[in-house]
Short mmCIF file of C-alpha atoms in Angstrom, two decimals:
data_model
loop_
_atom_site.label_atom_id
_atom_site.label_comp_id
_atom_site.label_asym_id
_atom_site.label_seq_id
_atom_site.Cartn_x
_atom_site.Cartn_y
_atom_site.Cartn_z
CA MET I 99 107.77 108.89 105.33
CA ASN I 100 109.80 111.04 102.48
CA SER I 101 109.50 108.70 99.45
CA VAL I 102 108.51 109.14 95.90
CA HIS I 103 105.03 108.65 96.66
CA ASP I 104 104.79 112.29 98.16
CA MET I 105 105.08 113.87 94.80
CA GLY I 106 102.94 117.12 95.31
CA GLY I 107 105.04 120.03 93.61
CA MET I 108 107.32 118.01 91.98
CA HIS I 109 108.21 118.76 88.21
CA GLY I 110 109.37 116.51 85.21
CA LEU I 111 107.04 113.54 85.62
CA GLY I 112 105.41 113.43 82.02
CA PRO I 113 102.20 114.58 80.48
CA ILE I 114 99.16 114.05 82.07
CA ALA I 115 97.79 112.08 78.78
CA PRO I 116 94.19 111.56 80.13
CA GLU I 117 92.38 108.44 77.78
CA THR I 118 89.25 109.26 75.82
CA ASP I 119 86.60 106.94 76.88
CA GLU I 120 88.66 105.11 79.24
CA PRO I 121 87.18 101.85 80.83
CA VAL I 122 86.85 101.20 84.38
CA PHE I 123 89.65 98.51 84.02
CA HIS I 124 91.88 97.81 81.59
CA LEU I 125 92.90 94.23 82.04
CA ALA I 126 91.19 91.54 83.68
CA TRP I 127 93.95 90.58 86.41
CA GLU I 128 93.32 94.36 87.52
CA THR I 129 89.50 93.67 88.65
CA ARG I 130 90.90 90.45 90.50
CA VAL I 131 93.37 92.78 92.55
CA LEU I 132 90.91 95.47 93.77
CA ALA I 133 88.20 92.48 94.93
CA LEU I 134 91.06 90.80 96.50
CA THR I 135 92.16 93.93 98.36
CA LEU I 136 88.91 94.73 99.53
CA ALA I 137 87.92 91.16 100.29
CA VAL I 138 91.14 90.12 102.32
CA GLY I 139 90.73 93.52 103.89
CA ALA I 140 87.20 92.20 105.66
CA TRP I 141 89.54 90.48 107.74
CA GLY I 142 90.05 93.08 109.65
CA LYS I 143 93.71 92.38 110.01
CA TRP I 144 94.94 95.92 108.91
CA ASN I 145 93.22 99.41 108.43
CA ILE I 146 93.21 101.53 105.54
CA ASP I 147 96.35 103.60 106.61
CA ALA I 148 98.38 100.75 107.12
CA SER I 149 97.22 99.49 103.64
CA ARG I 150 98.35 103.04 102.14
CA HIS I 151 101.80 102.62 103.98
CA GLN I 152 102.47 99.67 102.58
CA ARG I 153 102.04 101.22 99.31
CA GLU I 154 104.44 103.59 100.14
CA LEU I 155 107.00 101.34 100.97
CA ILE I 156 107.56 100.24 97.73
CA ALA I 157 110.92 101.19 96.72
CA GLY I 158 111.02 104.34 94.98
CA ARG I 159 111.94 103.29 91.50
CA ASP I 160 109.52 100.37 91.31
CA TYR I 161 106.51 102.98 92.72
CA LEU I 162 107.12 105.28 89.60
CA ALA I 163 107.73 102.17 87.16
CA MET I 164 104.37 100.01 88.46
CA SER I 165 101.03 100.12 87.26
CA TYR I 166 98.44 101.22 89.47
CA TYR I 167 96.91 97.69 90.40
CA GLU I 168 100.72 96.46 90.60
CA LYS I 169 101.27 98.59 93.55
CA TRP I 170 98.08 97.14 94.97
CA LEU I 171 99.09 93.69 94.06
CA THR I 172 102.05 94.21 95.76
CA GLY I 173 101.09 95.98 99.21
CA LEU I 174 98.19 93.13 99.38
CA ILE I 175 101.11 90.60 99.08
CA GLU I 176 103.03 91.82 102.29
CA LEU I 177 100.18 92.48 104.25
CA ILE I 178 99.22 89.08 103.86
CA VAL I 179 102.62 87.56 104.63
CA LYS I 180 102.95 90.01 107.72
CA THR I 181 99.77 89.28 109.26
CA GLY I 182 100.46 85.81 108.65
CA LEU I 183 96.98 84.78 106.56
CA ALA I 184 99.46 82.98 103.77
CA SER I 185 103.19 82.52 103.83
CA ARG I 186 105.24 83.71 101.09
CA SER I 187 106.08 79.93 99.68
CA GLU I 188 102.19 79.54 99.82
CA ILE I 189 102.03 82.58 97.53
CA ALA I 190 104.70 81.45 95.58
CA THR I 191 103.08 78.25 94.85
CA GLY I 192 99.50 79.41 94.69
CA ARG I 193 99.11 76.46 97.10
CA PRO I 194 98.09 76.16 100.68
CA VAL I 195 100.37 73.91 103.14
CA LYS I 196 99.69 70.63 103.54
CA GLY I 197 96.97 70.02 106.37
CA ALA I 198 95.96 73.76 106.50
CA SER I 199 92.34 74.24 107.75
CA ARG I 200 89.66 75.97 105.56
CA LEU I 201 88.50 79.26 107.10
CA VAL I 202 85.32 81.03 106.22
CA PRO I 203 85.79 84.41 104.50
CA PRO I 204 84.17 87.14 106.25
CA LEU I 205 82.79 88.81 103.40
CA ASN I 206 80.39 86.53 101.02
CA ALA I 207 78.56 87.65 97.71
CA ALA I 208 75.37 88.51 99.48
CA ARG I 209 76.78 90.92 102.08
CA VAL I 210 78.94 92.83 99.23
CA ALA I 211 76.56 95.22 98.36
CA SER I 212 75.37 96.32 101.76
CA VAL I 213 79.06 96.60 102.98
CA LEU I 214 80.38 98.91 100.03
CA ALA I 215 77.09 100.97 100.51
CA ALA I 216 77.73 101.13 104.46
CA GLY I 217 81.50 102.11 104.47
CA GLY I 218 83.30 102.74 107.71
CA SER I 219 83.04 106.29 109.15
CA PHE I 220 86.47 107.59 110.17
CA THR I 221 85.10 110.27 112.81
CA ARG I 222 84.76 108.97 116.38
CA ASP I 223 82.58 110.46 119.33
CA VAL I 224 85.46 111.17 121.84
CA ALA I 225 86.15 114.49 123.50
CA ALA I 226 88.79 116.40 121.47
CA PRO I 227 88.61 119.91 122.14
CA ALA I 228 89.18 122.29 119.11
CA ARG I 229 92.35 124.11 119.41
CA PHE I 230 91.47 126.02 116.40
CA VAL I 231 88.16 127.69 114.93
CA ALA I 232 88.15 128.92 111.25
CA GLY I 233 89.70 132.19 110.45
CA ASP I 234 92.81 131.20 112.61
CA GLU I 235 96.32 131.35 110.91
CA VAL I 236 98.41 128.15 111.38
CA ARG I 237 101.40 126.72 110.27
CA ALA I 238 101.88 123.23 109.53
CA ARG I 239 104.89 121.71 111.34
CA THR I 240 108.27 120.86 109.98
CA ILE I 241 108.19 116.93 110.93
CA ASN I 242 109.87 114.49 108.67
CA PRO I 243 108.55 110.97 110.34
CA ALA I 244 110.26 107.98 108.67
CA GLY I 245 106.77 106.19 109.24
CA HIS I 246 103.14 107.13 107.71
CA THR I 247 102.09 110.68 107.83
CA ARG I 248 99.34 112.59 105.55
CA LEU I 249 101.13 115.90 105.68
CA PRO I 250 102.63 116.20 102.33
CA ARG I 251 106.28 117.66 102.45
CA TYR I 252 104.91 120.71 100.35
CA VAL I 253 103.10 122.19 103.01
CA ARG I 254 105.55 121.41 106.06
CA GLY I 255 106.50 124.82 107.69
CA ARG I 256 104.08 126.99 105.52
CA ARG I 257 101.23 129.23 106.67
CA GLY I 258 97.70 128.71 106.02
CA VAL I 259 94.12 129.70 107.43
CA VAL I 260 91.82 127.36 108.79
CA GLU I 261 88.61 127.18 106.82
CA ARG I 262 86.31 124.01 108.50
CA ASP I 263 86.60 121.81 111.74
CA HIS I 264 85.65 118.24 110.25
CA GLY I 265 85.54 117.27 113.82
CA VAL I 266 87.15 114.11 115.36
CA HIS I 267 88.87 111.84 113.21
CA VAL I 268 91.18 108.65 113.15
CA PHE I 269 94.83 109.99 113.01
CA PRO I 270 96.79 107.93 110.12
CA ASP I 271 100.38 108.49 111.41
CA SER I 272 99.63 105.94 114.62
CA ASN I 273 96.98 103.96 113.00
CA ALA I 274 98.92 102.71 109.85
CA HIS I 275 101.42 101.43 112.23
CA GLY I 276 99.38 99.46 114.91
CA ALA I 277 99.53 102.22 117.68
CA GLY I 278 96.15 103.18 117.94
CA GLU I 279 93.52 105.47 116.40
CA CYS I 280 94.40 108.22 118.61
CA PRO I 281 91.33 110.30 117.28
CA GLN I 282 91.88 114.37 117.02
CA ARG I 283 90.16 117.10 115.13
CA LEU I 284 90.87 117.30 111.43
CA TYR I 285 91.02 120.70 110.01
CA GLY I 286 90.36 122.07 106.56
CA VAL I 287 93.22 124.42 106.06
CA ARG I 288 93.64 126.86 102.95
CA PHE I 289 97.02 127.75 101.66
CA ALA I 290 97.65 130.97 99.53
CA ALA I 291 99.58 129.06 96.12
CA ARG I 292 102.39 132.13 96.63
CA GLU I 293 103.00 130.83 100.29
CA LEU I 294 103.64 127.20 99.13
CA TRP I 295 105.24 128.17 95.41
CA GLY I 296 106.30 131.74 95.26
CA GLU I 297 105.51 134.44 93.18
CA THR I 298 105.06 132.89 89.93
CA SER I 299 101.64 131.25 91.26
CA ALA I 300 98.41 133.36 90.61
CA LYS I 301 97.86 135.58 93.24
CA ARG I 302 94.19 134.42 94.53
CA ASP I 303 94.89 130.65 93.77
CA THR I 304 94.60 128.40 97.02
CA VAL I 305 95.41 125.02 97.81
CA HIS I 306 93.53 123.34 100.68
CA LEU I 307 94.44 119.84 102.47
CA ASP I 308 92.91 118.28 105.64
CA LEU I 309 95.15 118.42 108.70
CA TRP I 310 94.99 116.80 111.70
CA ASP I 311 95.66 118.71 115.02
CA ALA I 312 99.37 117.19 115.42
CA TYR I 313 100.35 118.69 112.06
CA LEU I 314 99.55 121.94 113.12
CA GLU I 315 100.68 124.79 115.31
CA PRO I 316 99.23 128.33 116.08
CA VAL I 317 100.86 131.44 114.50
CA MET G 22 117.10 98.99 77.28
CA THR G 23 116.35 95.64 77.40
CA HIS G 24 113.05 94.39 75.99
CA ALA G 25 112.02 93.20 79.60
CA GLU G 26 112.55 96.88 80.75
CA HIS G 27 110.66 98.53 77.88
CA ASP G 28 107.64 96.55 79.00
CA HIS G 29 108.18 97.13 82.65
CA HIS G 30 108.46 101.12 82.16
CA HIS G 31 105.61 101.18 79.95
CA HIS G 32 102.73 98.80 80.56
CA GLY G 33 99.62 99.78 82.96
CA ASP G 34 99.69 103.59 82.64
CA GLU G 35 99.19 103.48 79.06
CA GLY G 36 96.87 100.74 79.36
CA GLN G 37 99.48 98.48 77.51
CA GLU G 38 99.63 94.81 77.83
CA PRO G 39 101.35 93.53 81.23
CA PRO G 40 104.08 91.45 81.78
CA SER G 41 101.93 88.10 81.46
CA ASP G 42 103.47 86.89 84.70
CA LEU G 43 101.31 89.54 86.50
CA ALA G 44 98.33 88.19 85.32
CA LEU G 45 99.47 84.66 86.52
CA ARG G 46 100.65 85.83 89.88
CA VAL G 47 97.42 87.56 90.38
CA LYS G 48 95.73 84.12 89.22
CA ALA G 49 97.83 82.30 91.53
CA LEU G 50 96.86 84.41 94.73
CA GLU G 51 93.27 84.09 94.21
CA SER G 52 93.02 80.70 93.69
CA LEU G 53 95.20 80.35 96.86
CA LEU G 54 92.89 82.76 98.82
CA VAL G 55 90.02 81.17 97.88
CA GLU G 56 91.29 77.89 98.73
CA LYS G 57 92.47 78.82 102.20
CA GLY G 58 88.86 80.05 102.55
CA LEU G 59 90.32 83.49 102.97
CA VAL G 60 88.09 84.92 100.03
CA ASP G 61 84.78 83.91 98.48
CA ALA G 62 85.02 83.87 94.87
CA ALA G 63 81.43 85.26 94.41
CA ALA G 64 82.23 88.13 96.67
CA LEU G 65 85.25 88.91 94.28
CA ASP G 66 82.77 88.60 91.33
CA ALA G 67 80.01 90.84 93.38
CA ILE G 68 82.77 93.70 94.26
CA ILE G 69 83.89 93.86 90.63
CA GLU G 70 79.98 94.26 89.30
CA THR G 71 79.85 96.75 91.40
CA TYR G 72 82.50 99.19 90.43
CA GLU G 73 82.38 97.81 87.03
CA HIS G 74 78.67 98.41 85.98
CA LYS G 75 76.82 99.74 89.17
CA VAL G 76 78.76 102.81 90.57
CA GLY G 77 80.05 105.62 88.71
CA PRO G 78 79.95 109.07 87.56
CA ARG G 79 76.52 108.84 86.54
CA ASP G 80 75.48 108.89 90.20
CA GLY G 81 77.51 112.23 90.65
CA ALA G 82 75.88 113.55 87.84
CA LYS G 83 72.33 113.17 89.26
CA VAL G 84 73.45 114.87 92.27
CA VAL G 85 74.70 118.08 90.16
CA ALA G 86 71.70 117.94 87.84
CA LEU G 87 69.29 117.93 91.29
CA ALA G 88 71.58 120.78 92.66
CA TRP G 89 71.02 122.90 89.37
CA THR G 90 67.41 122.58 89.28
CA ASP G 91 66.38 122.61 93.25
CA ALA G 92 67.52 125.59 95.03
CA ALA G 93 66.84 123.73 98.52
CA TYR G 94 68.78 120.83 97.32
CA ARG G 95 71.85 122.72 96.16
CA GLN G 96 71.65 124.26 99.80
CA ARG G 97 71.54 120.79 101.64
CA LEU G 98 74.54 119.66 99.23
CA LEU G 99 76.59 122.23 99.99
CA ALA G 100 75.73 122.64 103.69
CA ASP G 101 76.14 118.62 104.06
CA ALA G 102 77.38 116.78 101.43
CA THR G 103 77.40 113.38 102.58
CA ALA G 104 73.42 113.63 103.86
CA ALA G 105 72.72 115.29 100.78
CA ILE G 106 74.22 112.52 98.37
CA ALA G 107 72.68 109.87 100.85
CA GLU G 108 69.25 111.34 99.67
CA LEU G 109 69.71 110.02 96.34
CA GLY G 110 70.82 106.67 97.88
CA PHE G 111 74.61 106.93 97.47
CA GLY G 112 77.10 106.44 99.57
CA GLY G 113 79.64 104.29 101.76
CA ARG G 114 82.96 103.18 100.79
CA GLN G 115 85.44 106.01 100.05
CA GLY G 116 82.79 108.78 100.33
CA GLU G 117 81.89 108.44 104.03
CA HIS G 118 82.79 112.11 104.54
CA MET G 119 81.93 114.28 101.25
CA ILE G 120 81.99 117.83 100.84
CA ALA G 121 80.89 119.61 97.43
CA VAL G 122 82.75 122.64 96.26
CA GLU G 123 81.13 124.87 94.00
CA ASN G 124 82.34 126.20 91.05
CA THR G 125 81.35 130.04 89.94
CA PRO G 126 82.10 132.63 87.46
CA SER G 127 84.98 133.44 89.76
CA VAL G 128 85.95 130.32 91.82
CA HIS G 129 87.18 127.21 89.60
CA ASN G 130 87.83 124.18 92.20
CA LEU G 131 90.13 121.27 91.09
CA VAL G 132 90.32 117.87 93.25
CA VAL G 133 93.67 115.53 93.53
CA CYS G 134 95.19 113.42 96.02
CA THR G 135 98.94 113.94 95.88
CA LEU G 136 99.72 111.12 98.02
CA CYS G 137 98.12 108.47 96.76
CA SER G 138 94.38 107.80 94.71
CA CYS G 139 91.38 109.12 97.00
CA TYR G 140 88.90 109.90 95.26
CA PRO G 141 84.85 109.78 95.66
CA TRP G 142 83.86 106.24 94.79
CA PRO G 143 80.02 106.28 95.36
CA VAL G 144 79.39 109.63 93.11
CA LEU G 145 82.42 108.89 90.68
CA GLY G 146 83.25 105.17 90.49
CA LEU G 147 86.73 104.31 90.63
CA PRO G 148 89.45 107.07 89.48
CA PRO G 149 90.71 107.26 85.82
CA VAL G 150 94.34 106.21 85.37
CA TRP G 151 95.55 109.69 84.71
CA TYR G 152 94.00 110.80 88.21
CA LYS G 153 96.22 108.04 90.33
CA SER G 154 99.34 108.65 88.07
CA ALA G 155 102.26 110.71 88.94
CA PRO G 156 101.62 113.60 86.27
CA TYR G 157 98.64 114.91 87.50
CA ARG G 158 99.41 114.40 91.34
CA SER G 159 102.71 115.97 91.17
CA ARG G 160 101.32 119.21 89.15
CA ALA G 161 98.09 119.73 90.06
CA VAL G 162 99.03 121.63 93.13
CA ILE G 163 101.89 123.39 92.08
CA ASP G 164 100.66 124.25 88.50
CA PRO G 165 97.00 123.92 88.30
CA ARG G 166 96.64 126.16 85.46
CA GLY G 167 99.15 124.27 83.44
CA VAL G 168 97.44 120.99 84.11
CA LEU G 169 93.96 122.75 83.37
CA ALA G 170 95.51 123.85 80.08
CA GLU G 171 96.56 120.26 79.41
CA PHE G 172 92.70 119.13 79.52
CA GLY G 173 91.72 121.94 76.92
CA LEU G 174 90.50 124.37 79.59
CA ALA G 175 91.61 127.90 80.14
CA VAL G 176 90.87 129.67 83.33
CA GLY G 177 91.26 133.35 83.38
CA GLU G 178 93.64 135.38 85.47
CA ASP G 179 90.76 136.78 87.20
CA VAL G 180 89.10 133.46 88.57
CA GLU G 181 90.37 132.03 91.76
CA ILE G 182 91.78 128.33 91.57
CA ARG G 183 91.02 126.21 94.41
CA VAL G 184 93.19 123.16 94.58
CA TRP G 185 91.57 120.18 96.89
CA ASP G 186 94.26 117.84 97.84
CA SER G 187 92.49 114.93 99.74
CA THR G 188 94.81 114.20 102.44
CA ALA G 189 92.42 112.84 104.86
CA GLU G 190 89.37 110.62 104.45
CA VAL G 191 87.33 113.46 103.54
CA ARG G 192 86.36 113.25 99.78
CA TYR G 193 85.29 116.19 97.33
CA LEU G 194 82.74 116.34 94.70
CA VAL G 195 83.12 119.42 92.41
CA LEU G 196 79.81 121.21 91.66
CA PRO G 197 80.15 122.31 88.17
CA GLU G 198 78.52 125.18 86.67
CA ARG G 199 75.37 124.65 84.49
CA PRO G 200 75.85 125.70 81.09
CA GLU G 201 74.05 128.60 79.88
CA GLY G 202 71.10 128.22 77.42
CA ILE G 203 69.74 124.74 78.79
CA GLU G 204 67.60 125.89 81.36
CA HIS G 205 64.51 124.40 79.65
CA LEU G 206 66.11 120.82 80.19
CA ASP G 207 64.79 118.73 83.34
CA ALA G 208 66.97 117.10 85.80
CA GLU G 209 67.51 113.98 83.78
CA ALA G 210 68.44 115.52 80.63
CA LEU G 211 70.77 117.49 82.50
CA ALA G 212 72.28 114.89 84.24
CA ALA G 213 72.98 113.30 80.74
CA LEU G 214 75.43 116.42 80.09
CA VAL G 215 77.46 116.17 83.47
CA THR G 216 80.77 114.35 82.70
CA ARG G 217 83.26 112.69 85.32
CA ASP G 218 85.90 115.10 84.49
CA SER G 219 83.83 118.20 85.23
CA MET G 220 83.02 116.74 88.68
CA ILE G 221 86.87 116.23 89.36
CA GLY G 222 87.19 120.17 88.28
CA VAL G 223 89.64 119.58 85.18
CA ALA G 224 86.75 120.37 82.62
CA LYS G 225 83.65 122.86 82.41
CA VAL G 226 80.16 120.64 81.56
CA PRO G 227 79.89 120.77 77.68
CA LEU G 228 77.04 122.32 76.11
CA PRO G 229 74.72 119.81 74.20
CA SER G 230 76.24 119.04 70.55
CA ALA G 231 73.24 118.81 69.37
CA PRO G 232 70.26 121.16 70.00
CA VAL G 233 68.00 119.56 72.90
#
């Protein structure tokens, strides 16, 4: 979706202002939001693409105003309600409805280290012939899906060169919407900065994106 | 603007106090989820402990220092970063598919995620606020030289800047250049010099401030 989260190439969003000796977390509640997001995620009621898309659905003016973990909290609450893990009224009161049975969390403390260290591969062992090989010229398609996509606006319609075949990866555009993983080839594609931004960019500078087969067309 | 609006627009990214209702909302959510048996309170503590104290840029620094001192490891890292990083015991969530990109006198690499906040957790830990914020996300791709200048790094016109926008589940680690004049240091001493920012590509590895 063409919302403000897709901000590559925008001007006017302020100075970067890195903080010296920045702590991992600034506030105690941020630590809980990170942990809750990972722990509730262990129920497998949604995937990482749905989780990203939920944050993209935050209205533009709020998205730009909220702190990072406030966006995570907002996304988490919406996913919990959507998937029926808890109701909005339970979240408002902080109390389960009367008579609700107590579940057993899938992620307990003993498993945390191994679960985080294992991660979860996003490649899939299915046949998906490579349409492109390194060196092929491609064009990022001009698409404007209203749902989730990982094809930023700033490369749509632009020509690049395939640099690398990453193998077959889960496709976020379908996976985010519960429409299946639709695994397909993922390519590392190099774009000349001037192709994206014009003559003011340095001649040799490049921008590299990882793009799924469905995002690309041959030139 | 009203006081409330002022608070809303300025907390968080600058590390100031959030509206207190945010902390209360999180507390209420946690207590609900624990009571429903949706999360285990001890598991939450273990997750926080992991990312606050165990996983972080010291791990990435060990990878870089080993690549600087062991030519065969450097080759393995550039050929298959996921496997090479796993040799040191690092891997997992948000680092399942790693690629290392090498800075040289003629190439400077810079990593960003314009769409959200993708970052190689197993080697760098959780990203700093600026990495996740709109100013960096928006400008790294269109004006990398201006962004680097904001970090105090001037990159010559003869150097090619490669910006890596992390649009998929592939995560990028910059292998920075080893500073001149510290060839006598072993991997452990070198690792102590490698900064998080140099592995994102917004800085070079600084020379030690005192002779070593």
